Short mmCIF file of C-alpha atoms (C1' of nucleotides) in Angstrom, two decimals:
data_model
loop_
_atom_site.label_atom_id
_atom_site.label_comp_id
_atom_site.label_asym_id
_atom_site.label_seq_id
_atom_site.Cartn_x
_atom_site.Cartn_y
_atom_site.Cartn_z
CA UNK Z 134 -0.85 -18.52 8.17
CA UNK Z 135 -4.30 -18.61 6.35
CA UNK Z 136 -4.30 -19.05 2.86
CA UNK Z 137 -5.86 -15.53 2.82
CA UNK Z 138 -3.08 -14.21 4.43
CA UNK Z 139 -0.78 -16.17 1.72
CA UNK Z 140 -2.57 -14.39 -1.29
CA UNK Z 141 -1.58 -11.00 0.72
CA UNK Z 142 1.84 -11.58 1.68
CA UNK Z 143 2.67 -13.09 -1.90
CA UNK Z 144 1.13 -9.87 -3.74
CA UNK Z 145 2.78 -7.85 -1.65
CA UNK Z 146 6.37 -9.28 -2.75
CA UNK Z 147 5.20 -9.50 -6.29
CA UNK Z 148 3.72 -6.13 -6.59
CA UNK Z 149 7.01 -4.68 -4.61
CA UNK Z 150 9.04 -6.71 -7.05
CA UNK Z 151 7.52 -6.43 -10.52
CA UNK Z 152 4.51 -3.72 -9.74
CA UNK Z 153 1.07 -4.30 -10.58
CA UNK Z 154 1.58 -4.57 -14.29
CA UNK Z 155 4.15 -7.17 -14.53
CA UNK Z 156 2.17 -9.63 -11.70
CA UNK Z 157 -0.45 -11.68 -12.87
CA UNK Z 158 -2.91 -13.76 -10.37
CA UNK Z 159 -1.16 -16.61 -11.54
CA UNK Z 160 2.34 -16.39 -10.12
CA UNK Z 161 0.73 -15.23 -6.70
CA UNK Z 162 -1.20 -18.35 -6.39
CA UNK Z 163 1.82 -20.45 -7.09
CA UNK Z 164 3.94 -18.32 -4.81
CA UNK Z 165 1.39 -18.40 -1.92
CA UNK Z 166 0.32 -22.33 -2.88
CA UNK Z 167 -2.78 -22.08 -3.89
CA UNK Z 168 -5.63 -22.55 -6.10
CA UNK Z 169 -7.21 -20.31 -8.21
CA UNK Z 170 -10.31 -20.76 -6.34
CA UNK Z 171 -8.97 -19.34 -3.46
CA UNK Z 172 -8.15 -15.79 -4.57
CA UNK Z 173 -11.67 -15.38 -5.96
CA UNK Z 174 -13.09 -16.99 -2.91
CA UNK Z 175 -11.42 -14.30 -0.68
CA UNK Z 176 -11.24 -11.56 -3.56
CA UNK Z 177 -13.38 -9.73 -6.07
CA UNK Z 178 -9.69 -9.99 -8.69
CA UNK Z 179 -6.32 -8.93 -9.29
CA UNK Z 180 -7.05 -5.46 -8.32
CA UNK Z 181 -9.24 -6.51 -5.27
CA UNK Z 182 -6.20 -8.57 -3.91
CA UNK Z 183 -4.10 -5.88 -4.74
CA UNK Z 184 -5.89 -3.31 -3.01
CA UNK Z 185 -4.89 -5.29 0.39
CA UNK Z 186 -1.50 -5.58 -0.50
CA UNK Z 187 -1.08 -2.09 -1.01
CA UNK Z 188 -3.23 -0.97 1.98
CA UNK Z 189 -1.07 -3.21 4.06
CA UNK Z 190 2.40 -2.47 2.88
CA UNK Z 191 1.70 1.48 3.41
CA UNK Z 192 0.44 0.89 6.86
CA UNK Z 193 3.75 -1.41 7.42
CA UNK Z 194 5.95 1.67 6.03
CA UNK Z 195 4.39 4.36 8.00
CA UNK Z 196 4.54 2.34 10.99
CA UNK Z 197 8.19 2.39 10.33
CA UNK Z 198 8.82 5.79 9.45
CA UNK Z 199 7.22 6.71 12.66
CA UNK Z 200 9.50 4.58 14.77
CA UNK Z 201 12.43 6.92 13.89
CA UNK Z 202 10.35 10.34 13.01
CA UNK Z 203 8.86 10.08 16.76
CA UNK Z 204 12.23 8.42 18.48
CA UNK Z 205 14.48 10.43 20.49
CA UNK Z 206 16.72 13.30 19.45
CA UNK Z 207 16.93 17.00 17.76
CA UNK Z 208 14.65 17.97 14.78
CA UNK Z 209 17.78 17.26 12.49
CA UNK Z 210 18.81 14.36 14.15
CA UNK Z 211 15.80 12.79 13.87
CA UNK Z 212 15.53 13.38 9.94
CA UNK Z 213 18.99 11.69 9.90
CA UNK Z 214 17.96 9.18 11.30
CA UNK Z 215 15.02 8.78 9.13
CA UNK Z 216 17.44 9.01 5.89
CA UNK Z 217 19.72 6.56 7.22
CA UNK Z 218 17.30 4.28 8.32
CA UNK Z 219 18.09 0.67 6.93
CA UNK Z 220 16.59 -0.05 3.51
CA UNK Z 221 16.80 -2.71 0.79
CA UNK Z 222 17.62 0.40 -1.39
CA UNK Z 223 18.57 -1.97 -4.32
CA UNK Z 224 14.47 -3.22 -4.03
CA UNK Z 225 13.03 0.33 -4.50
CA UNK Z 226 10.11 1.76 -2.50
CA UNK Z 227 7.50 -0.78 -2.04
CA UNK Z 228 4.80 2.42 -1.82
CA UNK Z 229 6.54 4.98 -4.16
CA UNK Z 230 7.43 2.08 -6.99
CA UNK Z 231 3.58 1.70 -7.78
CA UNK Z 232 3.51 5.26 -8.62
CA UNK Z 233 5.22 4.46 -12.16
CA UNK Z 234 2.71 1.61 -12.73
CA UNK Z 235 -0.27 3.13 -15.53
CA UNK Z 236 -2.73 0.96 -13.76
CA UNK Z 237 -2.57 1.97 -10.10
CA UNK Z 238 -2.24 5.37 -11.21
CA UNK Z 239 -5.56 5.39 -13.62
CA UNK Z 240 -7.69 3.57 -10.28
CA UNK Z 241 -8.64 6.55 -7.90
CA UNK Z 242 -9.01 3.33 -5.50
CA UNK Z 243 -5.05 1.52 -5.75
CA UNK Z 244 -3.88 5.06 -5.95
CA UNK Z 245 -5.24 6.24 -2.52
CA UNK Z 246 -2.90 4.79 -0.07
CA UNK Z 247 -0.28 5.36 -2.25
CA UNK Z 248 -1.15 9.32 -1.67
CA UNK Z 249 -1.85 9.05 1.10
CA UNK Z 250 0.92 7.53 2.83
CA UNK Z 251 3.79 9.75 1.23
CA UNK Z 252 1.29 12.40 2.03
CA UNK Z 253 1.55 11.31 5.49
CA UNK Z 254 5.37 11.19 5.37
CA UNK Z 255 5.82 14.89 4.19
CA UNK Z 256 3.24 16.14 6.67
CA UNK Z 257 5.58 14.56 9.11
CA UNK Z 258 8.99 15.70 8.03
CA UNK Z 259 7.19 19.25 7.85
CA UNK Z 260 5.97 19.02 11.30
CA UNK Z 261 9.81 17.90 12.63
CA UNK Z 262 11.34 20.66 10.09
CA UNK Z 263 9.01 23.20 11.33
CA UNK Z 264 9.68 21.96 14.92
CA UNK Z 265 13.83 22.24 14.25
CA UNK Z 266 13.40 26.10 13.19
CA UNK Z 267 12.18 27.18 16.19
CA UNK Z 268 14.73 25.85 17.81
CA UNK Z 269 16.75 27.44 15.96
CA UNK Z 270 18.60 24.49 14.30
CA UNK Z 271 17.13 25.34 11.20
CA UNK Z 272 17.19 28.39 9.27
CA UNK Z 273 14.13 30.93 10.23
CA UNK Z 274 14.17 30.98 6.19
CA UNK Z 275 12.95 27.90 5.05
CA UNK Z 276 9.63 26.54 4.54
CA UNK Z 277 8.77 23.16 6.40
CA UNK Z 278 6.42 22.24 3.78
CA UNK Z 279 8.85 22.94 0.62
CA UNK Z 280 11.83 21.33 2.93
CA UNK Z 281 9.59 18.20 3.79
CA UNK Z 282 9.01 17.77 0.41
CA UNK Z 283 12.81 17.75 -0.75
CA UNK Z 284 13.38 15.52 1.57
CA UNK Z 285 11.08 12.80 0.63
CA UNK Z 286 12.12 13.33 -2.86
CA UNK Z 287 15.43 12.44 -2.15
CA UNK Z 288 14.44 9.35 -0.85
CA UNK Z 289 12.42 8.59 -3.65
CA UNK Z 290 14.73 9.71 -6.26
CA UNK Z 291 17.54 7.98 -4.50
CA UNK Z 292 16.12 4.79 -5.29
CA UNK Z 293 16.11 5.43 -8.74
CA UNK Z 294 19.49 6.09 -9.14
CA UNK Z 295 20.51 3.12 -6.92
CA UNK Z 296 18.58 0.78 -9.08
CA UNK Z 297 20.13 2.57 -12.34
CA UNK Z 298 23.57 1.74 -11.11
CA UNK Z 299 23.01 -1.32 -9.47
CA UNK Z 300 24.57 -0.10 -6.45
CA UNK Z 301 22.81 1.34 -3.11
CA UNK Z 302 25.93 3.87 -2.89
CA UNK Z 303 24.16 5.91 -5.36
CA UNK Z 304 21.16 6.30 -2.75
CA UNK Z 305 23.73 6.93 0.05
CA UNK Z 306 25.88 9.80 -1.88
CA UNK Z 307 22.27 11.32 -2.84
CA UNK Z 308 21.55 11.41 1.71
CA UNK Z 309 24.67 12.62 2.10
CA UNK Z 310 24.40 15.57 -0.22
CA UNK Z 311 20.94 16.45 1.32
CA UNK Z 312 22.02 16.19 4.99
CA UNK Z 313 25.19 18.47 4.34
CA UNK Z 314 22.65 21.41 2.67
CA UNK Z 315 20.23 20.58 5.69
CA UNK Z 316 23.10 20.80 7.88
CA UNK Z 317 22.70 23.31 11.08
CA UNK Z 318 25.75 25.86 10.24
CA UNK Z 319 26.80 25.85 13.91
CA UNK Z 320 27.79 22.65 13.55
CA UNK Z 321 30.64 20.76 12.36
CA UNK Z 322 30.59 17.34 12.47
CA UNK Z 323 29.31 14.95 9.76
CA UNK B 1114 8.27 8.84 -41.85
CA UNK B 1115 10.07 5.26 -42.68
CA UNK B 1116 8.12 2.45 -40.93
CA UNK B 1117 11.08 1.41 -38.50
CA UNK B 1118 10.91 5.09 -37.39
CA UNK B 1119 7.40 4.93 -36.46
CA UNK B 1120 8.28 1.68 -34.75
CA UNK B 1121 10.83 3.42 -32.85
CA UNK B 1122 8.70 6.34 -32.02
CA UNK B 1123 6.00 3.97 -31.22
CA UNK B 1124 7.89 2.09 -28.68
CA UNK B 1125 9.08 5.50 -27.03
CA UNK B 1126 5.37 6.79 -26.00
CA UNK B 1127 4.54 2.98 -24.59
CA UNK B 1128 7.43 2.58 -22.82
CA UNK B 1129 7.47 6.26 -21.20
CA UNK B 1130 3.62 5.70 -20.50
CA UNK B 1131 3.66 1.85 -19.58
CA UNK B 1132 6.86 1.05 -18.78
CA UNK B 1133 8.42 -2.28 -20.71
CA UNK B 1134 6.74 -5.47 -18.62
CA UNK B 1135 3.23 -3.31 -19.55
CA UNK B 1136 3.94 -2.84 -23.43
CA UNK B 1137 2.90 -5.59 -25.75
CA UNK B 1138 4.55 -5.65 -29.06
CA UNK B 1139 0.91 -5.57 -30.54
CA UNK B 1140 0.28 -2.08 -29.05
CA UNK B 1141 3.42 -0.83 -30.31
CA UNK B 1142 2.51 -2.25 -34.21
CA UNK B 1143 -0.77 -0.79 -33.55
CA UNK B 1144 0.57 2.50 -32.70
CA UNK B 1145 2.80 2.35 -35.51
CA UNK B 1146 0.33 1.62 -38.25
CA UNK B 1147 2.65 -1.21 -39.48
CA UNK B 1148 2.76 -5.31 -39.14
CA UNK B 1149 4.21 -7.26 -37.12
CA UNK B 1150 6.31 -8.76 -40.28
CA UNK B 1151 7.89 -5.02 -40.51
CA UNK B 1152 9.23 -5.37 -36.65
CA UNK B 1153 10.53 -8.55 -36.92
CA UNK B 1154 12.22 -7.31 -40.17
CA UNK B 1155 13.78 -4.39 -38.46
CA UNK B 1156 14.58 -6.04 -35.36
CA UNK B 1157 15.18 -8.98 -33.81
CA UNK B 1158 12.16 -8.88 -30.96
CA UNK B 1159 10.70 -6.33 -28.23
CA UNK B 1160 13.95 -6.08 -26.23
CA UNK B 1161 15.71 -5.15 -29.53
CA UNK B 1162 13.21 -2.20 -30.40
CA UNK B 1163 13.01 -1.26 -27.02
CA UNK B 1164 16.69 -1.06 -27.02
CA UNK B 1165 16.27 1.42 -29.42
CA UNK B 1166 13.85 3.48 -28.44
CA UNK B 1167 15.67 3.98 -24.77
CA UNK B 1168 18.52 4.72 -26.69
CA UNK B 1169 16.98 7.48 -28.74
CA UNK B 1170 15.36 8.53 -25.69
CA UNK B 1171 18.36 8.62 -23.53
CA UNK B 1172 19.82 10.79 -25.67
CA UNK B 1173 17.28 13.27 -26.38
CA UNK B 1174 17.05 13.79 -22.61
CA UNK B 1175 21.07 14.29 -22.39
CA UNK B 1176 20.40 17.00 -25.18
CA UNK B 1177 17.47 18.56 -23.18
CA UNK B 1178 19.73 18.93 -19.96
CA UNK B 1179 22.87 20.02 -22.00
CA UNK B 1180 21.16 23.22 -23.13
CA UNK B 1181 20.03 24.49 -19.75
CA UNK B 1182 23.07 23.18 -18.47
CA UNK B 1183 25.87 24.97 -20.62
CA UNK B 1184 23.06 27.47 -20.70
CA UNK B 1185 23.77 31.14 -18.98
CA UNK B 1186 23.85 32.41 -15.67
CA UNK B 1187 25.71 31.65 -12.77
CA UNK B 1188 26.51 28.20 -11.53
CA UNK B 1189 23.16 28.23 -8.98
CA UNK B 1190 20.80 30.14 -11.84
CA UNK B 1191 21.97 27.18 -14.09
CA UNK B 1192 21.12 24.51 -11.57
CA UNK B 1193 17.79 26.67 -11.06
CA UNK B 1194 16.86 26.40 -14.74
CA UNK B 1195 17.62 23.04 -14.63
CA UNK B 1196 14.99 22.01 -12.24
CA UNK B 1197 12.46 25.06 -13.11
CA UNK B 1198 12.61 23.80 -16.47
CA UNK B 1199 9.24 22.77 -18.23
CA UNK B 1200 8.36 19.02 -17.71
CA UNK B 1201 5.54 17.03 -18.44
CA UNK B 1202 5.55 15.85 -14.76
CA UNK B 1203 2.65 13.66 -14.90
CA UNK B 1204 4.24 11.67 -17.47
CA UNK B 1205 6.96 11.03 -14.97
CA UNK B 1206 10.66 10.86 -16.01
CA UNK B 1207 11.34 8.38 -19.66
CA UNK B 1208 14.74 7.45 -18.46
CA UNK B 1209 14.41 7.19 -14.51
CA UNK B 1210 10.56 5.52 -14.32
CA UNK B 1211 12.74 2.44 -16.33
CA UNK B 1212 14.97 1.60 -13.29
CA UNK B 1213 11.30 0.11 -11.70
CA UNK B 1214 10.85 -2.18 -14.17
CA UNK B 1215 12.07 -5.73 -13.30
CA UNK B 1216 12.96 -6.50 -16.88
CA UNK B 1217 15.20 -3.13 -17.87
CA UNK B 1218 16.77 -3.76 -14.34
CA UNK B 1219 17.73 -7.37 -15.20
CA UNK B 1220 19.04 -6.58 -18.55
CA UNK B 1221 22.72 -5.24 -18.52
CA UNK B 1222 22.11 -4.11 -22.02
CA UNK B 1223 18.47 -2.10 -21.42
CA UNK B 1224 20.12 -0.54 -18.16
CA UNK B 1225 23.31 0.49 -19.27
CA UNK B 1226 21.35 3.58 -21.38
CA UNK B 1227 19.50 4.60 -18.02
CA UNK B 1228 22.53 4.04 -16.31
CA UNK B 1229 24.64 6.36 -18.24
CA UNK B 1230 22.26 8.76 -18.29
CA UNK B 1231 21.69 9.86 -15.32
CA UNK B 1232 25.41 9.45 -14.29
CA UNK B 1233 25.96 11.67 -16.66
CA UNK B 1234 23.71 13.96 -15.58
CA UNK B 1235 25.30 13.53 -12.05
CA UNK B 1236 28.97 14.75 -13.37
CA UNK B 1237 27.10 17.61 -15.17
CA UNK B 1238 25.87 19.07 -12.07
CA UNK B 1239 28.80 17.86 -10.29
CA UNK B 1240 30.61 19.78 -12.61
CA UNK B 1241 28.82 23.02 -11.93
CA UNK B 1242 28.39 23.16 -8.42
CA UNK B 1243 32.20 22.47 -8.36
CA UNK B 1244 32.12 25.31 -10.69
CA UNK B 1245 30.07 27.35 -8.16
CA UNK B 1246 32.12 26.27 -5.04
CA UNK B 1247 34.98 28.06 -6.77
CA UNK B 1248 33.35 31.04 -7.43
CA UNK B 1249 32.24 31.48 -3.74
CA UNK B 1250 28.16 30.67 -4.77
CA UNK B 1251 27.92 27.85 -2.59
CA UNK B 1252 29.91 26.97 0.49
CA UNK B 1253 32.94 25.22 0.25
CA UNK B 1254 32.18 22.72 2.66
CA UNK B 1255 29.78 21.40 0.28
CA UNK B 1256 30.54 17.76 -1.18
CA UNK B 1257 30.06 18.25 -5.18
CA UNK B 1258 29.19 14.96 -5.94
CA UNK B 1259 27.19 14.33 -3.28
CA UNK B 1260 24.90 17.91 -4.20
CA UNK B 1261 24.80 16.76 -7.92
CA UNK B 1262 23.41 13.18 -6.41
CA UNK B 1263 21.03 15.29 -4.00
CA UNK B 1264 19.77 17.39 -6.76
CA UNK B 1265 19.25 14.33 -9.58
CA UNK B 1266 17.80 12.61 -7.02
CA UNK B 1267 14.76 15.23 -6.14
CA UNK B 1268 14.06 15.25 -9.60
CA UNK B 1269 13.22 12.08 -9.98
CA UNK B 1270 11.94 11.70 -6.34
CA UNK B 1271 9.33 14.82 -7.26
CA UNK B 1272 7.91 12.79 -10.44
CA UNK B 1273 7.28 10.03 -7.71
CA UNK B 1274 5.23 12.64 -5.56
CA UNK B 1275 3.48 14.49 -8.51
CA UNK B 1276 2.37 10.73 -10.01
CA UNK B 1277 1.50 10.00 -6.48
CA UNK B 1278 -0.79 12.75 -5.93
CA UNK B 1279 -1.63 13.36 -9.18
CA UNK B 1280 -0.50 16.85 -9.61
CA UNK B 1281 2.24 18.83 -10.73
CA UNK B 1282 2.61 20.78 -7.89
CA UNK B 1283 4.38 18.35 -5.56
CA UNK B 1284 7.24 17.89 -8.01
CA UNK B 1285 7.56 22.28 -7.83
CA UNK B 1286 7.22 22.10 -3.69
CA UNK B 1287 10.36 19.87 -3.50
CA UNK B 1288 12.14 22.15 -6.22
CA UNK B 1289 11.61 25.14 -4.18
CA UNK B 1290 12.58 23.48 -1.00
CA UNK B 1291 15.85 22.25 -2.51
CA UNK B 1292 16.16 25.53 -4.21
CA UNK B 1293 16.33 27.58 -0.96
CA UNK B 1294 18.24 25.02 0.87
CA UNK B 1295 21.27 25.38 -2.13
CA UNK B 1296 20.36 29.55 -1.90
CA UNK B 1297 23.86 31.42 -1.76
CA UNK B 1298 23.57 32.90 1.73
CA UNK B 1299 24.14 36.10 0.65
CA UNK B 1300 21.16 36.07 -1.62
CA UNK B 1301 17.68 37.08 -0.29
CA UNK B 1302 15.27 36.62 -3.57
CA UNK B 1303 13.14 33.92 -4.24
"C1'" DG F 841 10.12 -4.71 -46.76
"C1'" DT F 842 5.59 -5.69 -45.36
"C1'" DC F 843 1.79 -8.57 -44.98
"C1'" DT F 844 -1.33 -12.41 -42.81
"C1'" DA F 845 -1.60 -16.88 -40.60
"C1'" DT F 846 -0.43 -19.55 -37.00
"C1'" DA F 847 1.94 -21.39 -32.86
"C1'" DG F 848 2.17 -22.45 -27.90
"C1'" DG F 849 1.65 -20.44 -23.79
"C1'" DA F 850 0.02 -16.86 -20.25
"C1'" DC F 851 -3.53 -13.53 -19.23
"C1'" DG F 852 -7.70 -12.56 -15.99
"C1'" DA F 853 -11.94 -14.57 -14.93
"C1'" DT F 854 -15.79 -18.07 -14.33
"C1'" DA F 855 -18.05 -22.70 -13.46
"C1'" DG F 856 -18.94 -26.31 -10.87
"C1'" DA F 857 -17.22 -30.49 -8.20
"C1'" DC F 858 -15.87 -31.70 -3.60
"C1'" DG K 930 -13.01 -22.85 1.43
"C1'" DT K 931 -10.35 -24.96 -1.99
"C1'" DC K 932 -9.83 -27.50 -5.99
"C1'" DT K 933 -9.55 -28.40 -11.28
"C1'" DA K 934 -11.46 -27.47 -15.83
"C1'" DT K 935 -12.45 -24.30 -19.08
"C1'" DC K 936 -13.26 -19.81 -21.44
"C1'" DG K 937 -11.90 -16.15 -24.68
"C1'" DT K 938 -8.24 -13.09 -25.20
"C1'" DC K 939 -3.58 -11.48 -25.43
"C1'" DC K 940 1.35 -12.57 -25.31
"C1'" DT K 941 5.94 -13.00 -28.05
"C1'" DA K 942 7.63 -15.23 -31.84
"C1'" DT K 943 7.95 -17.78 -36.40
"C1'" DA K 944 6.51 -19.10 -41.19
"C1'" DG K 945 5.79 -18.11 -45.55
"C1'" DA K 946 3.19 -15.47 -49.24
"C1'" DC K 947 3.59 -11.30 -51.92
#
DNA sequence: GTCTATAGGACGATAGAC
DNA sequence: GTCTATCGTCCTATAGAC
């Protein structure tokens, strides 16, 4: 891997880890072995490197997302699938997590794929929900949008109360609950 | 106001707005109008006055939630003036926007405030759609626990979404869509 | 109880050798 | 392209005067 490449992969785990406030050039060059010549060889700064972390790591998650939101399967099954997915809940978001960091949020530039990419997600879940009630396995009533919404706020809220209790069950009660009030009423099962 | 007050009050605004890795002592002294003799007087560091002010914050939050909570109204126009009520959602959430700081996660003694917290908050509306189960406002198939989880969790998902896209609105589309997928069936309104 | 002075190290960035 | 040296500032904490 090129030391380029290093400096990404490194920010990326910092900046998932500790956000962009709490990671200083300084422990990505040690953690990616390198000089300090390097990163401003390849980058502009901090916030220049960053900007490729982030840009990668929401490419990487909706790449993901769109594995199980375009796999096989009914509207509803497919947004179980999507809330069940396997996740290092106890980790956090690697995308929504830099929402709570003052600096990404106050540059128009480290806050863009951030927006955009849980953008992208709810646009998604909006088109399946949509897609579900006219097949009738939701209710006529709802509103994809609103619904879409909900559901990535779960997600996102779910890892907050994981990392509050130290436990991903919090995460997985919080799924549960939504899945059993998205539930189709024809059905039973769980 | 007594100096370790302002301290205290100090600490609060920094920690809601820049989380603890991104508040220096030296902005809270400045903020306070004191020295840094006075907060090594009063306490013992920056973990100690943050302790503190997450305390005093935790609790003030708990106080917030009780009153809407043990407000009027039926079980579901309770858990609707929870979420409905006003919020700085820009800001994000004071208690929940600590669980993404490495250094309140790490700490059993800066979690355990945010911890409680929000459990708490969980057994309140726990408590309440049990409340509403029994009355026959929301189906009895419905999990309790897992709801209350559900509905805690879109909360602090929808700060996540508002920050993201940097407005309010976000936060209210994921209300709305959790709103009208908890809507008593027999209800039509909005 | 509050102040200023100071410590020793980390911060983000630049310079210049190789 | 990568390195080390250095800059000026900020970090958290301690010392000691008042």
């Amino acid at each position: 891997m090129s030391t380029r490449e290093r400096l990404v992969e490194s920010a990326r785990d910092l900046l998932w880890e500790r956000g962009y406030v709490g990671t200083s050039p300084k422990a990505i060059l040690e953690r990616a072995g390198a000089g300090q010549g390097s990163m401003y060889h390849h980058f502009t700064g901090k916030s220049d490197l960053a900007l490729a972390a982030i840009t990668r790591t929401a490419e990487e998650m909706r790449a993901a997302a769109a594995a199980v939101l375009h796999g096989p399967g009914t509207p509803y099954a497919r947004v179980t699938a999507y809330l069940r997915r396997e996740r290092d809940v106890l980790r956090g978001c690697p995308v929504g997590r830099l929402t709570m960091d003052p600096e990404v949020i106050a540059s128009e530039e480290l806050r863009a794929p951030v927006d955009e990419t849980l953008d992208w997600l709810r646009a998604e879940l909006a088109a399946l929900v949509e897609e579900g009630k006219e097949q009738g396995e939701f209710a006529s009533s709802l509103d994809a949008e609103e619904v879409a919404a909900a559901i990535v706020a779960t997600v996102q809220g779910g890892y907050v109360l994981a990392r509050a209790s130290g436990s991903p069950a919090a995460f997985d009660t919080g799924v549960r609950g939504l899945l059993s009030l998205l539930r189709p009423a024809d059905r039973g099962d769980t």
